[in-house]
Short mmCIF file of C-alpha atoms and ligand atoms in Angstrom, two decimals:
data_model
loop_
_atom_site.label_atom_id
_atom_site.label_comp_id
_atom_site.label_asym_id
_atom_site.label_seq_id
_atom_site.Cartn_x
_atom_site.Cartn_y
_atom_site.Cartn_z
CA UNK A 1 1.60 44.10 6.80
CA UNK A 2 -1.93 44.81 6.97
CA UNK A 3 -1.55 47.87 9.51
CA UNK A 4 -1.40 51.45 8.23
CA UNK A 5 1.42 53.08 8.77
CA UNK A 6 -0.29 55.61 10.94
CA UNK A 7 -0.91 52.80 13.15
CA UNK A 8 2.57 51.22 12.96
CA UNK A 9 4.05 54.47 14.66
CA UNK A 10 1.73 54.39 17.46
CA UNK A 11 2.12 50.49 17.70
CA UNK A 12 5.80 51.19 17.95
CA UNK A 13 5.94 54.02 20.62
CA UNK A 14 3.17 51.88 22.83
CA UNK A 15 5.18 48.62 22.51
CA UNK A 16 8.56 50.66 23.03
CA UNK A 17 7.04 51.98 26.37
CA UNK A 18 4.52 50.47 27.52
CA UNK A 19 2.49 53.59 28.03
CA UNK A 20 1.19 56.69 25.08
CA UNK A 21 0.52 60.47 26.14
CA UNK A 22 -1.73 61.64 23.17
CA UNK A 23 -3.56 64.75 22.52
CA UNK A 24 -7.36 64.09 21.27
CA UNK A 25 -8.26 66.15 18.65
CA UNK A 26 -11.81 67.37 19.93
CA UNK A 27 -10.66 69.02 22.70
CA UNK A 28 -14.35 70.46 23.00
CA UNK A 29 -15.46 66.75 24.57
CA UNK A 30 -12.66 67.15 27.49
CA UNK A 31 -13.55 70.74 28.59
CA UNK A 32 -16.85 69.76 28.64
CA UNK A 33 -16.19 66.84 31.41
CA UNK A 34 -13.77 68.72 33.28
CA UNK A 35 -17.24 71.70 33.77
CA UNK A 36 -19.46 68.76 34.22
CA UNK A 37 -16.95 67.68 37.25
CA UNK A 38 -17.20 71.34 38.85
CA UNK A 39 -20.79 71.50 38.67
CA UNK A 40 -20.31 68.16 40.81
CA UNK A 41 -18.92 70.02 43.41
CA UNK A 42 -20.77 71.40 46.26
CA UNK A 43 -22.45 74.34 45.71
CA UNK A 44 -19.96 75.81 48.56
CA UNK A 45 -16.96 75.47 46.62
CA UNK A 46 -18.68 75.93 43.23
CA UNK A 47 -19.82 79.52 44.12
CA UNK A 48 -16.56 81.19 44.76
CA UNK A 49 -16.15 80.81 41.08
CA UNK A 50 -14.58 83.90 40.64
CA UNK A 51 -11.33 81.94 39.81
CA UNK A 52 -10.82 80.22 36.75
CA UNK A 53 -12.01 76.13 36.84
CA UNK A 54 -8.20 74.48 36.42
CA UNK A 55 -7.83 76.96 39.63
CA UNK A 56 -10.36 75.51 41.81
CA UNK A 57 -9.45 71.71 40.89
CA UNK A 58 -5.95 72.37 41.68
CA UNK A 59 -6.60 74.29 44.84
CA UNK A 60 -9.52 72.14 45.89
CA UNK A 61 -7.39 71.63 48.93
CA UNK A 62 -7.71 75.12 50.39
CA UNK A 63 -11.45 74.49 50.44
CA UNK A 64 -11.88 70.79 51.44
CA UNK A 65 -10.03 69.53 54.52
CA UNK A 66 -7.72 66.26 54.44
CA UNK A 67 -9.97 63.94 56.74
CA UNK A 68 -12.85 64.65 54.58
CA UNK A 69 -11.20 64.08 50.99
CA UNK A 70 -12.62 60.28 51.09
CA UNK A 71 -16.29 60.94 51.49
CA UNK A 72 -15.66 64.12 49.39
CA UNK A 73 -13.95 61.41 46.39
CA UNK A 74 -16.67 59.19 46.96
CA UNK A 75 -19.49 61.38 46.27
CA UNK A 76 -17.91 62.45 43.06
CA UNK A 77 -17.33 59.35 42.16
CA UNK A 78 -20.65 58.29 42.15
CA UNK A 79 -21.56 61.12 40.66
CA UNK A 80 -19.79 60.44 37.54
CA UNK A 81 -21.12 57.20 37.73
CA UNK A 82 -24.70 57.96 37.99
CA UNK A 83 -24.92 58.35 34.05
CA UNK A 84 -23.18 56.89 31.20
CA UNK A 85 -22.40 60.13 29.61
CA UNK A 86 -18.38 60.59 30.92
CA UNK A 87 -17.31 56.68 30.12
CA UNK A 88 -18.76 57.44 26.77
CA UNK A 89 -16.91 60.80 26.14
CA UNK A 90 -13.58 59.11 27.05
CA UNK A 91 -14.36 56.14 25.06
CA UNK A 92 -14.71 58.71 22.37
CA UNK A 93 -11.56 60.74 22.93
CA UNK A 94 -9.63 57.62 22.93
CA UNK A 95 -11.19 55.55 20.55
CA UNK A 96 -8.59 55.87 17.66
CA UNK A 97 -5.89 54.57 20.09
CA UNK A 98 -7.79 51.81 21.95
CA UNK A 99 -9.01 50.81 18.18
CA UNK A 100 -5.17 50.27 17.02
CA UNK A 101 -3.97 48.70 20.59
CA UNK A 102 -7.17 46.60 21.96
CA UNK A 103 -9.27 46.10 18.82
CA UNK A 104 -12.70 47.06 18.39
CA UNK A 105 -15.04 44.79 19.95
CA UNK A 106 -14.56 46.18 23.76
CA UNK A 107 -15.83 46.10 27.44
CA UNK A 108 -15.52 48.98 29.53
CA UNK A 109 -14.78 49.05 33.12
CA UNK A 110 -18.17 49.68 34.42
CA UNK A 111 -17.30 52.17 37.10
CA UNK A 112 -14.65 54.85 36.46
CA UNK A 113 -12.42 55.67 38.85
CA UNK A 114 -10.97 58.85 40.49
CA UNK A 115 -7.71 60.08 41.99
CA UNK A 116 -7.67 63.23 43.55
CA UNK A 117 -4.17 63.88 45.81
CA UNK A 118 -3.88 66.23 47.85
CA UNK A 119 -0.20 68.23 48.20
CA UNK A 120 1.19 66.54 51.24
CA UNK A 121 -1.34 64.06 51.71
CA UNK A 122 -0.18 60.40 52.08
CA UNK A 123 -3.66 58.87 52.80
CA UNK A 124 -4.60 57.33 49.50
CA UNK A 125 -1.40 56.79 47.93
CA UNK A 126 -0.79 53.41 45.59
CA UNK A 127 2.53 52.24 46.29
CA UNK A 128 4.92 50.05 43.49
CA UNK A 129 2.67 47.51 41.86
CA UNK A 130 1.47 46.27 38.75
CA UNK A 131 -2.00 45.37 38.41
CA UNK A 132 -1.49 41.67 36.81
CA UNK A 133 0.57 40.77 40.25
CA UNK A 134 -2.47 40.48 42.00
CA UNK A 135 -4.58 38.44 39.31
CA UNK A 136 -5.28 41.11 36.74
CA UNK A 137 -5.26 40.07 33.08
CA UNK A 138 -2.73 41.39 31.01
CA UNK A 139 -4.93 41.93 28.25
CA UNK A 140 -6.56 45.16 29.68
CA UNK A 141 -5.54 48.48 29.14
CA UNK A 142 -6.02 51.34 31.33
CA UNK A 143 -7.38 54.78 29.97
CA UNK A 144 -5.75 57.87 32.40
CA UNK A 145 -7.10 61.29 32.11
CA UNK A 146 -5.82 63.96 33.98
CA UNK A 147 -8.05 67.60 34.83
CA UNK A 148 -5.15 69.41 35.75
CA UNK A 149 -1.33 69.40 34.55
CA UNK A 150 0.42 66.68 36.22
CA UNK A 151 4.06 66.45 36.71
CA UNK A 152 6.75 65.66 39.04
CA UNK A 153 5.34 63.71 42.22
CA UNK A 154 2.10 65.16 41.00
CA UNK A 155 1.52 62.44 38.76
CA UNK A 156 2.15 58.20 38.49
CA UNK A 157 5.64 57.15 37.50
CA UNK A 158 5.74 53.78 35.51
CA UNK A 159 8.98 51.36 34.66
CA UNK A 160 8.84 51.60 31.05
CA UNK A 161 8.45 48.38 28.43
CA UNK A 162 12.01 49.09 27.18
CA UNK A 163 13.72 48.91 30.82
CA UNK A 164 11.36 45.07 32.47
CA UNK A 165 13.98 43.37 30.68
CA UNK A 166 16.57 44.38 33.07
CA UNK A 167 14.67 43.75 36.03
CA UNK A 168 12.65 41.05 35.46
CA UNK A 169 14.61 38.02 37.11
CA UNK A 170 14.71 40.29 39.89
CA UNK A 171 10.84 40.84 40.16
CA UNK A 172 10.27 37.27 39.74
CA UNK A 173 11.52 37.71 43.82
CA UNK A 174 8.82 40.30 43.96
CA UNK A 175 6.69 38.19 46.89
CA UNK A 176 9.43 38.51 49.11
CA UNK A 177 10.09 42.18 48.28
CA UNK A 178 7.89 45.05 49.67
CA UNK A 179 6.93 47.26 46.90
CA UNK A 180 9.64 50.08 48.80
CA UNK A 181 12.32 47.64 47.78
CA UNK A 182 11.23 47.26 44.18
CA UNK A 183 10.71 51.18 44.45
CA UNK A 184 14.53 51.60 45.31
CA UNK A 185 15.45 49.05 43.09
CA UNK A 186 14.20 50.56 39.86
CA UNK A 187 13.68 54.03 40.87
CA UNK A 188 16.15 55.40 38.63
CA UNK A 189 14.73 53.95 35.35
CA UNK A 190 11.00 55.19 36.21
CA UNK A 191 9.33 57.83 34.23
CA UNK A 192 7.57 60.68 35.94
CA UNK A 193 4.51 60.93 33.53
CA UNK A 194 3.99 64.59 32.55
CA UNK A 195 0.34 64.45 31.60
CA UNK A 196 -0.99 68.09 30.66
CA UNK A 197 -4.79 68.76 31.05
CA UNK A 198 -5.57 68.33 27.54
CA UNK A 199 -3.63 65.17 26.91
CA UNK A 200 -4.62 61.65 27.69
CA UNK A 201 -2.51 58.23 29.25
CA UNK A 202 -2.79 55.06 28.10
CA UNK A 203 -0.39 52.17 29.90
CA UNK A 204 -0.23 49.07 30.62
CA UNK A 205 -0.74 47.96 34.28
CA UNK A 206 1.42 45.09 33.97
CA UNK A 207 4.38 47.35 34.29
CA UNK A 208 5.30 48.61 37.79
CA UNK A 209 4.12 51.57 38.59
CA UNK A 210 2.20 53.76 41.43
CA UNK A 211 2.72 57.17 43.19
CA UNK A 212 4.18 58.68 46.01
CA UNK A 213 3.53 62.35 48.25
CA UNK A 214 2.41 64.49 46.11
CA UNK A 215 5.07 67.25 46.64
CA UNK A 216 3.80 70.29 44.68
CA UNK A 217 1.35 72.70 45.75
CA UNK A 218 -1.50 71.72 43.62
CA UNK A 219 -3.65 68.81 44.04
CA UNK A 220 -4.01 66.27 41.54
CA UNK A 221 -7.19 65.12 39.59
CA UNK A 222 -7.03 61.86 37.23
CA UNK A 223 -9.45 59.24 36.08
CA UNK A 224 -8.97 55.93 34.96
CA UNK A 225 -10.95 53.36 33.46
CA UNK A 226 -9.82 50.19 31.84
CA UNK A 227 -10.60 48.46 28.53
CA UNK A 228 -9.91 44.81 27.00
CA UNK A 229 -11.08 42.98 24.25
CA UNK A 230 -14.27 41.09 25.00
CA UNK A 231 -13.18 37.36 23.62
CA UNK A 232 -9.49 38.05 25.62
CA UNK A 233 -9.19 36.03 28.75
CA UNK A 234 -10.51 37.64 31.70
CA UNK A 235 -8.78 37.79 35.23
CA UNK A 236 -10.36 38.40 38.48
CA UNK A 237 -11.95 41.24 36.79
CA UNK A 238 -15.08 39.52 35.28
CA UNK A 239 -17.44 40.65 32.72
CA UNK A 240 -20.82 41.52 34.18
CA UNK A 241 -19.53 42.03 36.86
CA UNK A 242 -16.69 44.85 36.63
CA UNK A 243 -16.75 45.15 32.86
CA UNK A 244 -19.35 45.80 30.29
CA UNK A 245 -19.67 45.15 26.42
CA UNK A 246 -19.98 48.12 24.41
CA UNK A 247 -19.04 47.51 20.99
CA UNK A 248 -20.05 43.88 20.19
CA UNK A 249 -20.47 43.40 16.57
CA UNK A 250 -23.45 41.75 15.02
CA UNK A 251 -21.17 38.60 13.75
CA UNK A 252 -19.95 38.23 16.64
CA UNK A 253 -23.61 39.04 18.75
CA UNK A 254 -24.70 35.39 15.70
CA UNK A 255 -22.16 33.09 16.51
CA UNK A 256 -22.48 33.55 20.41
CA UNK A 257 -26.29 32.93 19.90
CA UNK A 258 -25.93 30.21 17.36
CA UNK A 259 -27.43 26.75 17.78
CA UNK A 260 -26.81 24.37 14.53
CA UNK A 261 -31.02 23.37 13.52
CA UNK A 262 -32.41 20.60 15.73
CA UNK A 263 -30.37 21.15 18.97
FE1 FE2 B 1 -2.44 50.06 38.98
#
C-alpha cells in the first residue's frame, strides 16, 4: 500500500462512518474566527461584552428576536464572505484530513455557509436528506465547524456508512417517502453528532442526514463549506460558478493549457 499508516486509520474511521470529528492542532486559527465572528455582530450585542464570547453565541437568542434571525444570518453571512480570510483558515485547519480523503488539487465552495438555530425555533430547520438526492455529486465533501458545543438536538444527526446497507432498498422508495417517513424509519440508527467548539466535522452528504428543534437552551452556531477534487465529476454544483480552484498544481495548470506545436 502506498498510504501511511497514519492515513490508513483515518481512511478507516471515515469509510467506517461516513463522517470524522477531529481536533486541529492549532487551535490558535479557530479562536481567532470564532472573535472575528463577534466583532461581526452589531455593535449592540457586541458591547455587553461583559460575558465571556462562547456566552454571547450561545445566548445570541436573548438579544436577537426570532423574526429577525434571517436578515440577522444573512448579514453575517456576507460578512464572512466579504474576504477570503475564514475559507482559508478552515482550509488550513482541515487540510491534513481533506489531503488524505479528497486529494490535494481542490475547489472550495465559494461562499461558506452558516447555521445559527435558535432553542425552539423551527424556522430554518433541514429536514432528512442527503445532498446527492437532489443532483449533488458524491464526490464532495462537506467541512462542518461548530462555535459552540453542539449536542443532542443541538446539532445534525447523520445515518452512518456502516448502517445504508440496511436501508438502502428501502431508500431506493425514497421519492415516494417524505423525509418524516425516512426520519422514522431510520431514526434509531442515527448518530447525534457531538461536535465540541474546538473540534471539526467532516461527512459525507450522501448519507441521510438533517436536524430537527433545537431542544436545549443554547443556540447553535455551525459553518459549512464543501470541497471536491477539481478533475472529479461535478453535479449541479458547477465550478465557477459555486466552486473555486485553490490548489491547482503547475502539471496539472500545463496539460490543461497544452496545445501539441502547429494546432
Ligand atoms: Fe445536507
Amino acid at each position: 500500500m502506498y498510504i501511511e499508516k497514519k492515513e490508513q486509520v483515518i481512511i478507516q474511521n471515515f469509510e467506517k462512518n461516513g463522517y470524522l470529528i477531529f481536533k486541529p492542532e492549532d487551535q490558535k486559527i479557530l479562536n481567532n474566527i470564532k472573535s472575528k465572528f463577534l466583532s461581526f455582530l452589531a455593535k449592540k450585542i457586541y458591547n455587553k461584552k461583559s460575558k465571556n464570547e462562547s456566552y454571547i453565541l450561545n445566548n445570541i437568542h436573548k438579544y436577537i428576536e426570532k423574526k429577525k434571525l434571517n436578515d440577522f444570518r444573512l448579514d453575517i453571512i456576507k460578512k464572512i464572505n466579504s474576504t477570503n480570510e475564514i475559507k482559508e483558515k478552515v482550509y488550513k485547519l482541515s487540510k491534513k484530513y481533506l489531503d488524505t480523503l479528497v486529494g490535494n488539487e481542490l475547489v472550495i465552495q465559494k461562499r461558506i455557509n452558516l447555521s445559527i438555530q435558535l432553542p425552539k425555533d423551527s424556522s430554518s430547520l433541514l429536514p432528512l436528506h442527503a445532498d446527492t438526492w437532489s443532483g449533488v455529486s458524491p464526490f464532495e465533501l462537506v467541512v462542518w465547524l461548530p462555535l459552540v458545543n453542539c449536542y443532542e438536538t443541538k446539532t445534525m444527526y447523520i445515518l452512518p456508512s456502516h448502517k445504508m446497507k440496511k436501508y438502502e432498498s428501502k431508500l431506493i422508495n425514497k421519492k415516494t417517502k417524505s423525509s418524516e417517513q425516512i426520519f422514522n424509519l431510520i431514526k434509531k440508527d442515527l448518530i447525534w453528532l457531538k461536535v465540541n467548539y474546538g473540534e471539526i466535522l467532516v461527512f459525507d452528504q450522501s448519507l441521510p442526514h438533517g436536524n430537527i428543534v433545537n431542544r436545549e437552551k443554547e443556540t447553535r452556531w455551525s459553518m459549512n463549506i464543501r470541497f471536491k477534487g477539481i478533475f472529479t465529476p461535478y453535479g449541479d454544483k458547477k465550478i465557477g460558478e459555486f466552486f473555486e480552484p485553490i490548489t491547482l498544481k503547475p502539471v496539472s495548470k500545463k496539460g490543461m493549457n497544452y496545445k501539441l506545436p502547429g494546432q
